[in-house]
PDB file of C-alpha atoms in Angstrom:
ATOM      1  CA  UNK A   1     109.953  66.435 172.898  1.00 92.00           C
ATOM      2  CA  UNK A   2     112.498  64.680 170.703  1.00 90.00           C
ATOM      3  CA  UNK A   3     114.797  62.049 172.161  1.00 87.00           C
ATOM      4  CA  UNK A   4     117.711  61.054 169.993  1.00 88.00           C
ATOM      5  CA  UNK A   5     118.677  57.399 170.391  1.00 85.00           C
ATOM      6  CA  UNK A   6     122.353  58.330 170.782  1.00 84.00           C
ATOM      7  CA  UNK A   7     121.485  60.462 173.811  1.00 86.00           C
ATOM      8  CA  UNK A   8     119.505  57.781 175.650  1.00 84.00           C
ATOM      9  CA  UNK A   9     121.431  54.684 174.552  1.00 89.00           C
ATOM     10  CA  UNK A  10     123.569  54.361 177.660  1.00 93.00           C
ATOM     11  CA  UNK A  11     120.613  54.433 180.054  1.00 94.00           C
ATOM     12  CA  UNK A  12     118.785  51.951 177.809  1.00 94.00           C
ATOM     13  CA  UNK A  13     121.761  49.560 177.971  1.00 96.00           C
ATOM     14  CA  UNK A  14     121.949  49.824 181.765  1.00 97.00           C
ATOM     15  CA  UNK A  15     118.232  49.069 182.052  1.00 97.00           C
ATOM     16  CA  UNK A  16     118.612  46.120 179.677  1.00 97.00           C
ATOM     17  CA  UNK A  17     121.517  44.726 181.730  1.00 98.00           C
ATOM     18  CA  UNK A  18     119.272  44.916 184.791  1.00 98.00           C
ATOM     19  CA  UNK A  19     116.781  42.750 182.878  1.00 98.00           C
ATOM     20  CA  UNK A  20     119.625  40.339 182.056  1.00 98.00           C
ATOM     21  CA  UNK A  21     120.407  40.175 185.781  1.00 98.00           C
ATOM     22  CA  UNK A  22     116.817  39.188 186.494  1.00 98.00           C
ATOM     23  CA  UNK A  23     116.929  36.560 183.744  1.00 98.00           C
ATOM     24  CA  UNK A  24     120.089  35.057 185.249  1.00 98.00           C
ATOM     25  CA  UNK A  25     118.549  35.046 188.724  1.00 97.00           C
ATOM     26  CA  UNK A  26     115.296  33.392 187.653  1.00 97.00           C
ATOM     27  CA  UNK A  27     116.931  30.775 185.403  1.00 97.00           C
ATOM     28  CA  UNK A  28     116.101  27.166 186.338  1.00 95.00           C
ATOM     29  CA  UNK A  29     118.416  25.473 188.823  1.00 92.00           C
ATOM     30  CA  UNK A  30     119.437  21.790 188.606  1.00 87.00           C
ATOM     31  CA  UNK A  31     118.433  20.983 192.181  1.00 87.00           C
ATOM     32  CA  UNK A  32     116.435  24.131 192.876  1.00 89.00           C
ATOM     33  CA  UNK A  33     119.133  25.619 195.113  1.00 89.00           C
ATOM     34  CA  UNK A  34     120.159  29.158 194.197  1.00 93.00           C
ATOM     35  CA  UNK A  35     123.891  29.757 194.651  1.00 92.00           C
ATOM     36  CA  UNK A  36     124.256  32.092 191.663  1.00 96.00           C
ATOM     37  CA  UNK A  37     125.583  35.632 192.155  1.00 97.00           C
ATOM     38  CA  UNK A  38     125.000  38.375 189.583  1.00 98.00           C
ATOM     39  CA  UNK A  39     126.287  41.963 189.313  1.00 98.00           C
ATOM     40  CA  UNK A  40     126.661  44.772 186.793  1.00 98.00           C
ATOM     41  CA  UNK A  41     130.083  46.360 186.288  1.00 98.00           C
ATOM     42  CA  UNK A  42     130.295  49.893 184.860  1.00 97.00           C
ATOM     43  CA  UNK A  43     132.577  52.900 184.487  1.00 97.00           C
ATOM     44  CA  UNK A  44     135.779  52.770 186.560  1.00 98.00           C
ATOM     45  CA  UNK A  45     135.246  49.128 187.492  1.00 98.00           C
ATOM     46  CA  UNK A  46     135.371  48.167 183.804  1.00 98.00           C
ATOM     47  CA  UNK A  47     138.771  49.875 183.724  1.00 98.00           C
ATOM     48  CA  UNK A  48     139.806  47.871 186.803  1.00 98.00           C
ATOM     49  CA  UNK A  49     138.825  44.651 184.991  1.00 98.00           C
ATOM     50  CA  UNK A  50     140.827  45.737 181.948  1.00 98.00           C
ATOM     51  CA  UNK A  51     143.882  46.497 184.080  1.00 98.00           C
ATOM     52  CA  UNK A  52     143.594  43.097 185.791  1.00 98.00           C
ATOM     53  CA  UNK A  53     143.513  41.387 182.387  1.00 98.00           C
ATOM     54  CA  UNK A  54     146.778  43.137 181.491  1.00 98.00           C
ATOM     55  CA  UNK A  55     148.319  41.847 184.738  1.00 98.00           C
ATOM     56  CA  UNK A  56     147.012  38.343 184.005  1.00 98.00           C
ATOM     57  CA  UNK A  57     148.552  38.438 180.526  1.00 97.00           C
ATOM     58  CA  UNK A  58     151.910  39.314 182.052  1.00 97.00           C
ATOM     59  CA  UNK A  59     151.627  36.453 184.548  1.00 97.00           C
ATOM     60  CA  UNK A  60     150.504  33.819 182.045  1.00 96.00           C
ATOM     61  CA  UNK A  61     151.959  35.004 178.743  1.00 94.00           C
ATOM     62  CA  UNK A  62     148.498  34.658 177.181  1.00 94.00           C
ATOM     63  CA  UNK A  63     148.186  37.463 174.626  1.00 93.00           C
ATOM     64  CA  UNK A  64     144.417  37.123 174.225  1.00 94.00           C
ATOM     65  CA  UNK A  65     144.082  38.601 177.720  1.00 96.00           C
ATOM     66  CA  UNK A  66     145.578  41.814 176.251  1.00 95.00           C
ATOM     67  CA  UNK A  67     143.083  41.714 173.378  1.00 94.00           C
ATOM     68  CA  UNK A  68     140.210  41.223 175.833  1.00 96.00           C
ATOM     69  CA  UNK A  69     141.549  44.003 178.089  1.00 96.00           C
ATOM     70  CA  UNK A  70     141.159  46.452 175.209  1.00 95.00           C
ATOM     71  CA  UNK A  71     137.918  44.899 174.016  1.00 95.00           C
ATOM     72  CA  UNK A  72     135.945  45.226 177.255  1.00 97.00           C
ATOM     73  CA  UNK A  73     136.652  48.966 177.303  1.00 97.00           C
ATOM     74  CA  UNK A  74     134.111  49.167 174.463  1.00 95.00           C
ATOM     75  CA  UNK A  75     131.358  47.816 176.730  1.00 97.00           C
ATOM     76  CA  UNK A  76     128.821  50.160 178.263  1.00 96.00           C
ATOM     77  CA  UNK A  77     128.320  47.635 181.045  1.00 98.00           C
ATOM     78  CA  UNK A  78     129.509  44.137 181.891  1.00 98.00           C
ATOM     79  CA  UNK A  79     127.313  41.531 183.519  1.00 98.00           C
ATOM     80  CA  UNK A  80     129.228  39.161 185.766  1.00 98.00           C
ATOM     81  CA  UNK A  81     127.660  35.877 186.798  1.00 98.00           C
ATOM     82  CA  UNK A  82     129.222  33.387 189.162  1.00 97.00           C
ATOM     83  CA  UNK A  83     128.477  30.469 191.390  1.00 95.00           C
ATOM     84  CA  UNK A  84     129.468  29.770 194.919  1.00 91.00           C
ATOM     85  CA  UNK A  85     130.688  26.226 195.391  1.00 88.00           C
ATOM     86  CA  UNK A  86     128.321  23.977 197.271  1.00 87.00           C
ATOM     87  CA  UNK A  87     128.204  20.205 196.986  1.00 88.00           C
ATOM     88  CA  UNK A  88     124.636  19.195 196.153  1.00 88.00           C
ATOM     89  CA  UNK A  89     124.855  15.765 197.782  1.00 88.00           C
ATOM     90  CA  UNK A  90     123.473  13.854 194.799  1.00 91.00           C
ATOM     91  CA  UNK A  91     126.415  11.445 194.367  1.00 92.00           C
ATOM     92  CA  UNK A  92     125.719  11.770 190.631  1.00 92.00           C
ATOM     93  CA  UNK A  93     129.336  11.357 189.507  1.00 92.00           C
ATOM     94  CA  UNK A  94     129.109  14.182 186.952  1.00 92.00           C
ATOM     95  CA  UNK A  95     132.203  15.797 188.506  1.00 91.00           C
ATOM     96  CA  UNK A  96     134.228  12.654 187.756  1.00 93.00           C
ATOM     97  CA  UNK A  97     134.149  11.221 191.261  1.00 94.00           C
ATOM     98  CA  UNK A  98     131.729   8.484 192.400  1.00 93.00           C
ATOM     99  CA  UNK A  99     130.437  10.355 195.458  1.00 94.00           C
ATOM    100  CA  UNK A 100     130.371  13.896 196.798  1.00 91.00           C
ATOM    101  CA  UNK A 101     132.508  12.776 199.750  1.00 92.00           C
ATOM    102  CA  UNK A 102     135.244  11.496 197.403  1.00 92.00           C
ATOM    103  CA  UNK A 103     135.273  14.735 195.343  1.00 91.00           C
ATOM    104  CA  UNK A 104     138.286  16.937 196.230  1.00 93.00           C
ATOM    105  CA  UNK A 105     137.320  20.370 197.510  1.00 89.00           C
ATOM    106  CA  UNK A 106     139.080  22.071 194.585  1.00 88.00           C
ATOM    107  CA  UNK A 107     136.867  20.251 192.052  1.00 90.00           C
ATOM    108  CA  UNK A 108     133.591  22.107 191.458  1.00 89.00           C
ATOM    109  CA  UNK A 109     130.258  20.367 191.786  1.00 91.00           C
ATOM    110  CA  UNK A 110     129.028  19.809 188.230  1.00 92.00           C
ATOM    111  CA  UNK A 111     125.493  20.862 189.168  1.00 93.00           C
ATOM    112  CA  UNK A 112     126.846  24.292 190.227  1.00 93.00           C
ATOM    113  CA  UNK A 113     128.606  24.673 186.865  1.00 93.00           C
ATOM    114  CA  UNK A 114     125.497  23.612 184.941  1.00 94.00           C
ATOM    115  CA  UNK A 115     123.392  26.119 186.886  1.00 95.00           C
ATOM    116  CA  UNK A 116     125.903  28.846 185.986  1.00 96.00           C
ATOM    117  CA  UNK A 117     125.672  27.899 182.314  1.00 96.00           C
ATOM    118  CA  UNK A 118     121.873  28.021 182.392  1.00 97.00           C
ATOM    119  CA  UNK A 119     121.977  31.473 184.039  1.00 97.00           C
ATOM    120  CA  UNK A 120     124.424  32.743 181.398  1.00 98.00           C
ATOM    121  CA  UNK A 121     122.244  31.358 178.617  1.00 97.00           C
ATOM    122  CA  UNK A 122     119.162  33.003 180.063  1.00 98.00           C
ATOM    123  CA  UNK A 123     120.947  36.362 180.381  1.00 98.00           C
ATOM    124  CA  UNK A 124     122.283  36.140 176.816  1.00 98.00           C
ATOM    125  CA  UNK A 125     118.851  35.198 175.474  1.00 98.00           C
ATOM    126  CA  UNK A 126     117.439  38.308 177.140  1.00 98.00           C
ATOM    127  CA  UNK A 127     120.193  40.423 175.578  1.00 97.00           C
ATOM    128  CA  UNK A 128     119.412  38.916 172.199  1.00 96.00           C
ATOM    129  CA  UNK A 129     115.697  39.630 172.616  1.00 97.00           C
ATOM    130  CA  UNK A 130     116.658  43.259 173.322  1.00 96.00           C
ATOM    131  CA  UNK A 131     119.028  43.347 170.305  1.00 95.00           C
ATOM    132  CA  UNK A 132     122.125  44.060 172.372  1.00 96.00           C
ATOM    133  CA  UNK A 133     125.703  43.180 171.442  1.00 94.00           C
ATOM    134  CA  UNK A 134     127.287  40.654 173.811  1.00 96.00           C
ATOM    135  CA  UNK A 135     129.904  37.965 174.130  1.00 96.00           C
ATOM    136  CA  UNK A 136     130.542  35.530 176.968  1.00 97.00           C
ATOM    137  CA  UNK A 137     134.134  35.957 178.213  1.00 97.00           C
ATOM    138  CA  UNK A 138     135.782  33.638 180.657  1.00 97.00           C
ATOM    139  CA  UNK A 139     138.866  35.926 180.692  1.00 97.00           C
ATOM    140  CA  UNK A 140     137.033  38.997 182.016  1.00 98.00           C
ATOM    141  CA  UNK A 141     135.118  36.723 184.374  1.00 98.00           C
ATOM    142  CA  UNK A 142     138.369  35.367 185.759  1.00 98.00           C
ATOM    143  CA  UNK A 143     139.609  38.944 186.242  1.00 98.00           C
ATOM    144  CA  UNK A 144     136.384  39.769 188.132  1.00 98.00           C
ATOM    145  CA  UNK A 145     136.871  36.649 190.252  1.00 97.00           C
ATOM    146  CA  UNK A 146     140.463  37.618 191.067  1.00 97.00           C
ATOM    147  CA  UNK A 147     139.272  41.101 192.072  1.00 98.00           C
ATOM    148  CA  UNK A 148     136.603  39.592 194.352  1.00 97.00           C
ATOM    149  CA  UNK A 149     133.758  41.358 192.548  1.00 98.00           C
ATOM    150  CA  UNK A 150     131.373  38.494 193.389  1.00 97.00           C
ATOM    151  CA  UNK A 151     132.672  37.670 196.837  1.00 95.00           C
ATOM    152  CA  UNK A 152     133.605  34.026 197.287  1.00 92.00           C
ATOM    153  CA  UNK A 153     132.365  32.787 193.901  1.00 94.00           C
ATOM    154  CA  UNK A 154     134.830  30.284 192.463  1.00 87.00           C
ATOM    155  CA  UNK A 155     133.657  30.357 188.852  1.00 94.00           C
ATOM    156  CA  UNK A 156     132.786  33.734 187.316  1.00 97.00           C
ATOM    157  CA  UNK A 157     131.960  34.541 183.708  1.00 98.00           C
ATOM    158  CA  UNK A 158     131.551  37.992 182.161  1.00 98.00           C
ATOM    159  CA  UNK A 159     129.202  39.273 179.481  1.00 98.00           C
ATOM    160  CA  UNK A 160     130.230  42.663 178.075  1.00 98.00           C
ATOM    161  CA  UNK A 161     127.244  44.556 176.645  1.00 98.00           C
ATOM    162  CA  UNK A 162     127.058  47.226 173.981  1.00 95.00           C
ATOM    163  CA  UNK A 163     124.470  48.800 171.694  1.00 94.00           C
ATOM    164  CA  UNK A 164     126.372  49.799 168.605  1.00 89.00           C
ATOM    165  CA  UNK A 165     126.050  49.514 164.854  1.00 85.00           C
ATOM    166  CA  UNK A 166     128.447  46.528 164.853  1.00 86.00           C
ATOM    167  CA  UNK A 167     129.135  44.128 167.685  1.00 87.00           C
ATOM    168  CA  UNK A 168     132.578  45.174 169.025  1.00 85.00           C
ATOM    169  CA  UNK A 169     133.090  41.810 170.741  1.00 88.00           C
ATOM    170  CA  UNK A 170     133.518  39.812 167.519  1.00 83.00           C
ATOM    171  CA  UNK A 171     136.011  40.072 164.634  1.00 76.00           C
ATOM    172  CA  UNK A 172     138.670  41.089 167.138  1.00 71.00           C
ATOM    173  CA  UNK A 173     142.317  41.298 166.165  1.00 74.00           C
ATOM    174  CA  UNK A 174     144.878  39.464 168.287  1.00 70.00           C
ATOM    175  CA  UNK A 175     147.306  41.614 170.271  1.00 68.00           C
ATOM    176  CA  UNK A 176     150.945  41.104 169.372  1.00 63.00           C
ATOM    177  CA  UNK A 177     152.486  43.311 172.081  1.00 56.00           C
TER     178      UNK A 177
END
């Protein structure tokens, strides 16, 4: 049997993204409490994310949302990673307020945000080990958050994934439309 890489690439990428999901899940947590949510976005849902980015560009006037809307269509899959908001009760002050009780509800617990960053780093390290093309995108993550793709997560980041001869997520041209 002969298997051409071009014919099995897509399934390889999906399997690799599943490994990235595991890496994000098993990443260390600041207080050992797991409030991270992870999912893989493919096919029509990538198109939904792209369409939401176009809407967001219209609402905000930010043209890079248009660039990112086009750019994520080159992904074979997109990993989305988010955190639910849960005060950790450490009164550490990292959020800018002296105690957890004084922190406004709209301000995220810094430990939650740090845990999200560690999970993203772990997922990206796995992608790098597997020689995949990626980029961390807050814009596509915000679109996923607005679409409720990770339930009640308040901070969502996206990692588009590709296996191509050149990483399509870098050297991008700004949209002028």
